[in-house]
PDB file of C-alpha atoms in Angstrom:
ATOM      1  CA  MET C   1     -58.072-196.278-104.849  1.00 43.00           C
ATOM      2  CA  VAL C   2     -57.398-193.993-101.941  1.00 40.00           C
ATOM      3  CA  LYS C   3     -60.088-194.071 -99.277  1.00 41.00           C
ATOM      4  CA  VAL C   4     -61.124-190.598 -98.304  1.00 42.00           C
ATOM      5  CA  GLY C   5     -62.132-190.085 -94.704  1.00 41.00           C
ATOM      6  CA  ARG C   6     -61.981-187.578 -91.912  1.00 41.00           C
ATOM      7  CA  PRO C   7     -58.365-186.518 -91.354  1.00 39.00           C
ATOM      8  CA  PRO C   8     -56.890-187.374 -87.963  1.00 45.00           C
ATOM      9  CA  GLN C   9     -57.024-184.640 -85.357  1.00 67.00           C
ATOM     10  CA  ASP C  10     -53.904-182.758 -84.440  1.00 78.00           C
ATOM     11  CA  PRO C  11     -52.415-184.507 -81.345  1.00 82.00           C
ATOM     12  CA  ALA C  12     -51.484-181.130 -79.877  1.00 86.00           C
ATOM     13  CA  ARG C  13     -55.108-180.003 -80.117  1.00 88.00           C
ATOM     14  CA  GLN C  14     -56.295-183.237 -78.553  1.00 89.00           C
ATOM     15  CA  LEU C  15     -53.879-182.761 -75.665  1.00 91.00           C
ATOM     16  CA  GLU C  16     -54.953-179.137 -75.179  1.00 93.00           C
ATOM     17  CA  ARG C  17     -58.579-180.253 -75.111  1.00 94.00           C
ATOM     18  CA  ALA C  18     -57.836-182.995 -72.572  1.00 95.00           C
ATOM     19  CA  HIS C  19     -56.182-180.474 -70.238  1.00 96.00           C
ATOM     20  CA  ARG C  20     -59.099-178.069 -70.687  1.00 96.00           C
ATOM     21  CA  ILE C  21     -61.501-180.825 -69.650  1.00 97.00           C
ATOM     22  CA  LEU C  22     -59.337-181.649 -66.629  1.00 97.00           C
ATOM     23  CA  ASP C  23     -59.256-177.967 -65.652  1.00 97.00           C
ATOM     24  CA  ALA C  24     -63.060-177.901 -65.742  1.00 97.00           C
ATOM     25  CA  ALA C  25     -63.316-181.121 -63.736  1.00 97.00           C
ATOM     26  CA  ALA C  26     -60.936-179.802 -61.070  1.00 96.00           C
ATOM     27  CA  GLU C  27     -62.913-176.579 -60.689  1.00 97.00           C
ATOM     28  CA  LEU C  28     -66.259-178.383 -60.351  1.00 96.00           C
ATOM     29  CA  ILE C  29     -65.035-181.124 -58.034  1.00 95.00           C
ATOM     30  CA  LEU C  30     -63.560-178.554 -55.669  1.00 94.00           C
ATOM     31  CA  ARG C  31     -66.804-176.570 -55.818  1.00 94.00           C
ATOM     32  CA  TRP C  32     -69.387-179.364 -55.575  1.00 94.00           C
ATOM     33  CA  GLY C  33     -67.458-182.519 -54.676  1.00 93.00           C
ATOM     34  CA  TYR C  34     -66.816-185.604 -56.780  1.00 92.00           C
ATOM     35  CA  ASP C  35     -70.176-187.289 -56.106  1.00 92.00           C
ATOM     36  CA  LYS C  36     -72.164-184.294 -57.373  1.00 94.00           C
ATOM     37  CA  THR C  37     -70.016-183.567 -60.421  1.00 95.00           C
ATOM     38  CA  THR C  38     -71.302-185.233 -63.596  1.00 94.00           C
ATOM     39  CA  ILE C  39     -69.816-185.672 -67.043  1.00 96.00           C
ATOM     40  CA  ASP C  40     -72.532-183.322 -68.322  1.00 96.00           C
ATOM     41  CA  ASP C  41     -71.350-180.665 -65.857  1.00 97.00           C
ATOM     42  CA  VAL C  42     -67.730-181.066 -66.906  1.00 97.00           C
ATOM     43  CA  ALA C  43     -68.597-180.955 -70.621  1.00 96.00           C
ATOM     44  CA  LYS C  44     -70.609-177.765 -70.207  1.00 96.00           C
ATOM     45  CA  ARG C  45     -67.868-176.081 -68.159  1.00 96.00           C
ATOM     46  CA  ALA C  46     -65.169-177.124 -70.635  1.00 96.00           C
ATOM     47  CA  GLY C  47     -67.227-176.043 -73.643  1.00 95.00           C
ATOM     48  CA  VAL C  48     -67.246-179.471 -75.304  1.00 95.00           C
ATOM     49  CA  ALA C  49     -69.856-182.076 -76.145  1.00 94.00           C
ATOM     50  CA  LYS C  50     -70.418-184.869 -73.635  1.00 93.00           C
ATOM     51  CA  GLY C  51     -69.338-187.401 -76.242  1.00 93.00           C
ATOM     52  CA  THR C  52     -66.030-185.574 -76.626  1.00 93.00           C
ATOM     53  CA  ILE C  53     -65.097-186.416 -73.061  1.00 95.00           C
ATOM     54  CA  TYR C  54     -65.693-190.092 -73.778  1.00 93.00           C
ATOM     55  CA  LEU C  55     -63.187-189.863 -76.617  1.00 92.00           C
ATOM     56  CA  HIS C  56     -60.588-189.268 -73.910  1.00 93.00           C
ATOM     57  CA  TRP C  57     -61.921-191.342 -70.974  1.00 95.00           C
ATOM     58  CA  LYS C  58     -64.485-194.120 -70.861  1.00 93.00           C
ATOM     59  CA  THR C  59     -65.761-193.296 -67.379  1.00 92.00           C
ATOM     60  CA  ARG C  60     -65.902-190.454 -64.894  1.00 92.00           C
ATOM     61  CA  ASP C  61     -63.539-192.415 -62.640  1.00 91.00           C
ATOM     62  CA  GLU C  62     -60.943-192.602 -65.428  1.00 94.00           C
ATOM     63  CA  LEU C  63     -61.222-188.839 -65.936  1.00 95.00           C
ATOM     64  CA  PHE C  64     -60.675-188.267 -62.217  1.00 93.00           C
ATOM     65  CA  ALA C  65     -57.708-190.637 -62.178  1.00 91.00           C
ATOM     66  CA  ALA C  66     -56.150-188.576 -64.980  1.00 95.00           C
ATOM     67  CA  LEU C  67     -56.801-185.402 -63.011  1.00 95.00           C
ATOM     68  CA  LEU C  68     -55.071-186.755 -59.917  1.00 93.00           C
ATOM     69  CA  ARG C  69     -52.165-188.013 -61.997  1.00 94.00           C
ATOM     70  CA  ARG C  70     -51.726-184.549 -63.453  1.00 96.00           C
ATOM     71  CA  GLU C  71     -51.774-183.087 -59.951  1.00 95.00           C
ATOM     72  CA  ARG C  72     -49.115-185.573 -58.882  1.00 94.00           C
ATOM     73  CA  VAL C  73     -46.839-184.647 -61.788  1.00 95.00           C
ATOM     74  CA  ARG C  74     -47.129-180.953 -61.030  1.00 96.00           C
ATOM     75  CA  MET C  75     -46.554-181.530 -57.331  1.00 95.00           C
ATOM     76  CA  LEU C  76     -43.430-183.596 -57.954  1.00 95.00           C
ATOM     77  CA  GLU C  77     -42.074-181.017 -60.370  1.00 97.00           C
ATOM     78  CA  ASP C  78     -42.567-178.332 -57.715  1.00 97.00           C
ATOM     79  CA  VAL C  79     -40.781-180.516 -55.163  1.00 96.00           C
ATOM     80  CA  ARG C  80     -37.927-181.065 -57.618  1.00 97.00           C
ATOM     81  CA  ALA C  81     -37.645-177.308 -58.224  1.00 97.00           C
ATOM     82  CA  SER C  82     -37.203-176.732 -54.480  1.00 96.00           C
ATOM     83  CA  GLU C  83     -34.067-178.947 -54.597  1.00 96.00           C
ATOM     84  CA  PRO C  84     -34.366-180.932 -51.344  1.00 97.00           C
ATOM     85  CA  ALA C  85     -31.037-182.524 -50.408  1.00 96.00           C
ATOM     86  CA  THR C  86     -32.058-185.000 -47.684  1.00 96.00           C
ATOM     87  CA  VAL C  87     -34.913-187.390 -46.983  1.00 96.00           C
ATOM     88  CA  SER C  88     -36.271-185.077 -44.272  1.00 97.00           C
ATOM     89  CA  GLU C  89     -36.223-182.071 -46.590  1.00 97.00           C
ATOM     90  CA  LEU C  90     -37.864-184.188 -49.291  1.00 97.00           C
ATOM     91  CA  PHE C  91     -40.918-185.050 -47.212  1.00 96.00           C
ATOM     92  CA  GLY C  92     -41.161-181.595 -45.720  1.00 97.00           C
ATOM     93  CA  ARG C  93     -41.345-180.173 -49.244  1.00 96.00           C
ATOM     94  CA  PHE C  94     -43.755-182.915 -50.313  1.00 95.00           C
ATOM     95  CA  VAL C  95     -46.194-181.902 -47.571  1.00 96.00           C
ATOM     96  CA  SER C  96     -45.674-178.178 -48.179  1.00 96.00           C
ATOM     97  CA  VAL C  97     -46.430-178.477 -51.892  1.00 95.00           C
ATOM     98  CA  ALA C  98     -49.291-180.962 -51.507  1.00 94.00           C
ATOM     99  CA  LEU C  99     -51.106-178.801 -48.960  1.00 94.00           C
ATOM    100  CA  ARG C 100     -50.990-175.874 -51.397  1.00 94.00           C
ATOM    101  CA  ARG C 101     -52.776-177.918 -54.077  1.00 94.00           C
ATOM    102  CA  PRO C 102     -56.450-178.287 -53.091  1.00 93.00           C
ATOM    103  CA  LEU C 103     -57.068-181.688 -54.692  1.00 93.00           C
ATOM    104  CA  LEU C 104     -53.930-183.234 -53.252  1.00 91.00           C
ATOM    105  CA  ARG C 105     -54.736-181.687 -49.905  1.00 91.00           C
ATOM    106  CA  ALA C 106     -58.124-183.409 -50.062  1.00 90.00           C
ATOM    107  CA  VAL C 107     -56.423-186.718 -50.867  1.00 88.00           C
ATOM    108  CA  LEU C 108     -53.908-186.437 -48.023  1.00 86.00           C
ATOM    109  CA  MET C 109     -56.618-185.476 -45.545  1.00 84.00           C
ATOM    110  CA  GLY C 110     -59.183-187.979 -46.814  1.00 81.00           C
ATOM    111  CA  ASP C 111     -61.684-185.160 -47.373  1.00 84.00           C
ATOM    112  CA  SER C 112     -64.958-186.940 -48.135  1.00 83.00           C
ATOM    113  CA  GLU C 113     -66.728-183.667 -48.970  1.00 85.00           C
ATOM    114  CA  VAL C 114     -64.430-183.254 -51.964  1.00 88.00           C
ATOM    115  CA  LEU C 115     -63.630-186.859 -52.869  1.00 85.00           C
ATOM    116  CA  GLY C 116     -66.934-188.504 -51.979  1.00 83.00           C
ATOM    117  CA  LYS C 117     -67.072-192.158 -52.942  1.00 75.00           C
ATOM    118  CA  ILE C 118     -63.398-192.090 -53.912  1.00 70.00           C
ATOM    119  CA  THR C 119     -62.545-191.759 -50.218  1.00 66.00           C
ATOM    120  CA  ARG C 120     -65.072-194.370 -49.149  1.00 59.00           C
ATOM    121  CA  SER C 121     -63.729-196.938 -51.613  1.00 55.00           C
ATOM    122  CA  LYS C 122     -60.114-196.053 -50.685  1.00 48.00           C
ATOM    123  CA  ARG C 123     -59.198-195.425 -54.283  1.00 45.00           C
ATOM    124  CA  GLN C 124     -57.323-192.210 -53.613  1.00 44.00           C
ATOM    125  CA  SER C 125     -53.986-194.060 -53.773  1.00 46.00           C
ATOM    126  CA  THR C 126     -53.499-192.472 -57.210  1.00 41.00           C
ATOM    127  CA  THR C 127     -51.786-189.600 -55.441  1.00 46.00           C
ATOM    128  CA  ALA C 128     -50.837-191.075 -52.102  1.00 52.00           C
ATOM    129  CA  LEU C 129     -47.149-191.338 -51.275  1.00 62.00           C
ATOM    130  CA  GLU C 130     -46.714-194.127 -53.853  1.00 72.00           C
ATOM    131  CA  LEU C 131     -43.073-194.567 -52.978  1.00 73.00           C
ATOM    132  CA  GLY C 132     -42.613-198.040 -54.410  1.00 73.00           C
ATOM    133  CA  GLY C 133     -39.382-199.822 -55.218  1.00 82.00           C
ATOM    134  CA  ALA C 134     -37.553-196.626 -56.122  1.00 88.00           C
ATOM    135  CA  PHE C 135     -37.866-195.462 -52.536  1.00 91.00           C
ATOM    136  CA  ASP C 136     -36.435-198.730 -51.220  1.00 90.00           C
ATOM    137  CA  THR C 137     -33.441-198.245 -53.520  1.00 93.00           C
ATOM    138  CA  TYR C 138     -33.087-194.632 -52.384  1.00 95.00           C
ATOM    139  CA  LEU C 139     -33.179-195.561 -48.699  1.00 94.00           C
ATOM    140  CA  LYS C 140     -30.675-198.360 -49.201  1.00 94.00           C
ATOM    141  CA  ARG C 141     -28.339-195.849 -50.794  1.00 96.00           C
ATOM    142  CA  LEU C 142     -28.770-193.379 -47.923  1.00 96.00           C
ATOM    143  CA  ILE C 143     -28.052-196.133 -45.401  1.00 96.00           C
ATOM    144  CA  GLU C 144     -24.897-197.048 -47.320  1.00 96.00           C
ATOM    145  CA  LEU C 145     -23.863-193.388 -47.250  1.00 96.00           C
ATOM    146  CA  GLY C 146     -24.404-193.239 -43.497  1.00 95.00           C
ATOM    147  CA  ALA C 147     -27.166-190.621 -43.805  1.00 95.00           C
ATOM    148  CA  VAL C 148     -30.029-192.811 -42.534  1.00 96.00           C
ATOM    149  CA  ARG C 149     -30.025-195.378 -39.728  1.00 95.00           C
ATOM    150  CA  ALA C 150     -30.740-198.952 -40.729  1.00 94.00           C
ATOM    151  CA  GLU C 151     -32.551-199.526 -37.430  1.00 89.00           C
ATOM    152  CA  PRO C 152     -35.282-199.893 -36.422  1.00 81.00           C
ATOM    153  CA  GLY C 153     -36.310-200.537 -40.054  1.00 84.00           C
ATOM    154  CA  ASP C 154     -39.820-200.165 -41.504  1.00 90.00           C
ATOM    155  CA  HIS C 155     -38.805-196.760 -42.841  1.00 91.00           C
ATOM    156  CA  THR C 156     -41.766-196.449 -45.210  1.00 90.00           C
ATOM    157  CA  THR C 157     -44.228-197.086 -42.377  1.00 90.00           C
ATOM    158  CA  VAL C 158     -42.460-194.565 -40.166  1.00 92.00           C
ATOM    159  CA  ILE C 159     -42.474-191.848 -42.825  1.00 93.00           C
ATOM    160  CA  SER C 160     -46.076-192.508 -43.844  1.00 90.00           C
ATOM    161  CA  SER C 161     -47.161-192.308 -40.202  1.00 92.00           C
ATOM    162  CA  ILE C 162     -45.340-189.013 -39.736  1.00 94.00           C
ATOM    163  CA  VAL C 163     -46.745-187.460 -42.913  1.00 93.00           C
ATOM    164  CA  TYR C 164     -50.346-188.557 -42.493  1.00 90.00           C
ATOM    165  CA  GLY C 165     -50.292-188.007 -38.740  1.00 91.00           C
ATOM    166  CA  PHE C 166     -49.265-184.370 -39.001  1.00 93.00           C
ATOM    167  CA  VAL C 167     -51.550-183.710 -41.974  1.00 90.00           C
ATOM    168  CA  ALA C 168     -54.581-185.168 -40.174  1.00 86.00           C
ATOM    169  CA  LEU C 169     -53.827-183.522 -36.823  1.00 82.00           C
ATOM    170  CA  PRO C 170     -55.369-180.078 -37.515  1.00 77.00           C
ATOM    171  CA  ASP C 171     -58.841-181.590 -37.941  1.00 76.00           C
ATOM    172  CA  MET C 172     -58.597-183.000 -34.437  1.00 79.00           C
ATOM    173  CA  LEU C 173     -57.721-179.678 -32.804  1.00 77.00           C
ATOM    174  CA  PRO C 174     -59.804-176.611 -31.968  1.00 85.00           C
ATOM    175  CA  GLU C 175     -59.579-173.890 -34.609  1.00 82.00           C
ATOM    176  CA  GLU C 176     -57.435-171.648 -32.412  1.00 84.00           C
ATOM    177  CA  GLU C 177     -54.819-174.383 -31.901  1.00 84.00           C
ATOM    178  CA  ARG C 178     -54.353-175.323 -35.550  1.00 86.00           C
ATOM    179  CA  LEU C 179     -50.959-174.648 -37.073  1.00 89.00           C
ATOM    180  CA  PRO C 180     -50.279-173.032 -40.457  1.00 92.00           C
ATOM    181  CA  ASP C 181     -49.547-175.407 -43.325  1.00 93.00           C
ATOM    182  CA  GLU C 182     -45.916-174.357 -43.556  1.00 95.00           C
ATOM    183  CA  ARG C 183     -45.424-175.117 -39.868  1.00 95.00           C
ATOM    184  CA  ILE C 184     -46.917-178.558 -40.418  1.00 95.00           C
ATOM    185  CA  ALA C 185     -44.426-179.120 -43.255  1.00 96.00           C
ATOM    186  CA  GLU C 186     -41.547-177.990 -41.022  1.00 97.00           C
ATOM    187  CA  LEU C 187     -42.638-180.396 -38.293  1.00 96.00           C
ATOM    188  CA  VAL C 188     -42.815-183.268 -40.784  1.00 97.00           C
ATOM    189  CA  ALA C 189     -39.261-182.553 -41.926  1.00 97.00           C
ATOM    190  CA  ASP C 190     -37.987-182.219 -38.352  1.00 98.00           C
ATOM    191  CA  THR C 191     -39.688-185.434 -37.182  1.00 97.00           C
ATOM    192  CA  VAL C 192     -38.437-187.468 -40.161  1.00 97.00           C
ATOM    193  CA  GLU C 193     -34.932-186.200 -39.420  1.00 96.00           C
ATOM    194  CA  ARG C 194     -35.184-187.118 -35.742  1.00 95.00           C
ATOM    195  CA  ALA C 195     -36.566-190.570 -36.574  1.00 95.00           C
ATOM    196  CA  MET C 196     -34.093-191.522 -39.296  1.00 95.00           C
ATOM    197  CA  ASP C 197     -31.061-189.239 -39.426  1.00 94.00           C
ATOM    198  CA  THR C 198     -27.644-190.409 -38.208  1.00 95.00           C
ATOM    199  CA  GLY C 199     -26.487-186.909 -37.357  1.00 91.00           C
ATOM    200  CA  ARG C 200     -23.828-186.783 -40.039  1.00 91.00           C
ATOM    201  CA  PRO C 201     -23.606-183.593 -42.128  1.00 90.00           C
ATOM    202  CA  PRO C 202     -25.369-183.909 -45.523  1.00 85.00           C
ATOM    203  CA  SER C 203     -23.008-184.755 -48.346  1.00 94.00           C
ATOM    204  CA  ALA C 204     -23.050-184.147 -52.082  1.00 97.00           C
ATOM    205  CA  ALA C 205     -23.666-187.868 -52.578  1.00 97.00           C
ATOM    206  CA  VAL C 206     -26.798-187.735 -50.418  1.00 97.00           C
ATOM    207  CA  ALA C 207     -28.098-184.717 -52.330  1.00 97.00           C
ATOM    208  CA  ARG C 208     -27.418-186.527 -55.607  1.00 97.00           C
ATOM    209  CA  ALA C 209     -29.259-189.659 -54.417  1.00 97.00           C
ATOM    210  CA  THR C 210     -32.230-187.499 -53.392  1.00 97.00           C
ATOM    211  CA  ARG C 211     -32.236-185.745 -56.744  1.00 97.00           C
ATOM    212  CA  ASP C 212     -32.082-189.063 -58.604  1.00 96.00           C
ATOM    213  CA  PHE C 213     -35.011-190.414 -56.590  1.00 96.00           C
ATOM    214  CA  ILE C 214     -37.138-187.364 -57.371  1.00 96.00           C
ATOM    215  CA  GLU C 215     -36.261-187.625 -61.060  1.00 96.00           C
ATOM    216  CA  ALA C 216     -37.347-191.263 -61.043  1.00 94.00           C
ATOM    217  CA  MET C 217     -40.656-190.344 -59.381  1.00 93.00           C
ATOM    218  CA  VAL C 218     -41.298-187.556 -61.875  1.00 95.00           C
ATOM    219  CA  GLU C 219     -40.620-189.850 -64.808  1.00 94.00           C
ATOM    220  CA  VAL C 220     -42.960-192.565 -63.541  1.00 92.00           C
ATOM    221  CA  ALA C 221     -45.676-189.990 -62.805  1.00 93.00           C
ATOM    222  CA  ARG C 222     -45.329-188.488 -66.280  1.00 95.00           C
ATOM    223  CA  HIS C 223     -45.658-191.877 -67.947  1.00 94.00           C
ATOM    224  CA  LYS C 224     -48.788-192.636 -65.940  1.00 93.00           C
ATOM    225  CA  LEU C 225     -50.257-189.285 -66.899  1.00 95.00           C
ATOM    226  CA  ALA C 226     -49.397-189.858 -70.551  1.00 94.00           C
ATOM    227  CA  ASP C 227     -51.251-193.174 -70.390  1.00 93.00           C
ATOM    228  CA  SER C 228     -54.289-191.395 -68.931  1.00 92.00           C
ATOM    229  CA  LEU C 229     -54.169-188.704 -71.614  1.00 89.00           C
ATOM    230  CA  GLY C 230     -53.395-191.072 -74.466  1.00 70.00           C
ATOM    231  CA  ALA C 231     -50.678-188.700 -75.596  1.00 53.00           C
ATOM    232  CA  GLU C 232     -46.966-188.764 -76.226  1.00 45.00           C
ATOM    233  CA  GLU C 233     -46.492-185.373 -74.595  1.00 43.00           C
ATOM    234  CA  ARG C 234     -46.334-185.870 -70.854  1.00 42.00           C
ATOM    235  CA  VAL C 235     -47.668-182.657 -69.345  1.00 46.00           C
ATOM    236  CA  THR C 236     -48.128-178.979 -70.075  1.00 44.00           C
TER     237      THR C 236
END
């Protein structure tokens, strides 16, 4: 005897609904901040029942993690499209793209008005630099190619300090002395180059290593997003 039940939902429709919920969450969090945005608010804005959201994520924090993961995927894809060829260009583009995306900008700047308790509990690492082992492999390759100096070492710390230092600087300056975002990105790229570059002209091998690193980051970010969405399709 065949058991008759409710047919499974179309995965494509489920994925579309998940993105619609994330769109609503992004809009409300940027408007009211994370602490003041409730699941009820998100459900109403997305045009779904509250229980529908819990079919996708068990908690508000899980929903927000999925939102930040989606932002990270889109940011990395934009960086990839800009085709940086060197490590300095890579981080200049990273900052340029991130500062154009309001949620990622809030993460980079530690904006408590937007992120609320997420900032206070230091859980915003979902979209921090997250360079990981792939970056170590990338840097090792650049050192082998003579594009990056091996000394003084601690390259990840140096780059992180440059990125976060320049991004945080505007908040410490009077309004009239603050630089445009694109100038900040240019300064990040220039400072990374001065701190790490050997002075040799960029080669095709360096550009290829940079491209491979970005591809690896995109793939990891897509898998993490897919896990958060519970879907085979990575991103729209």
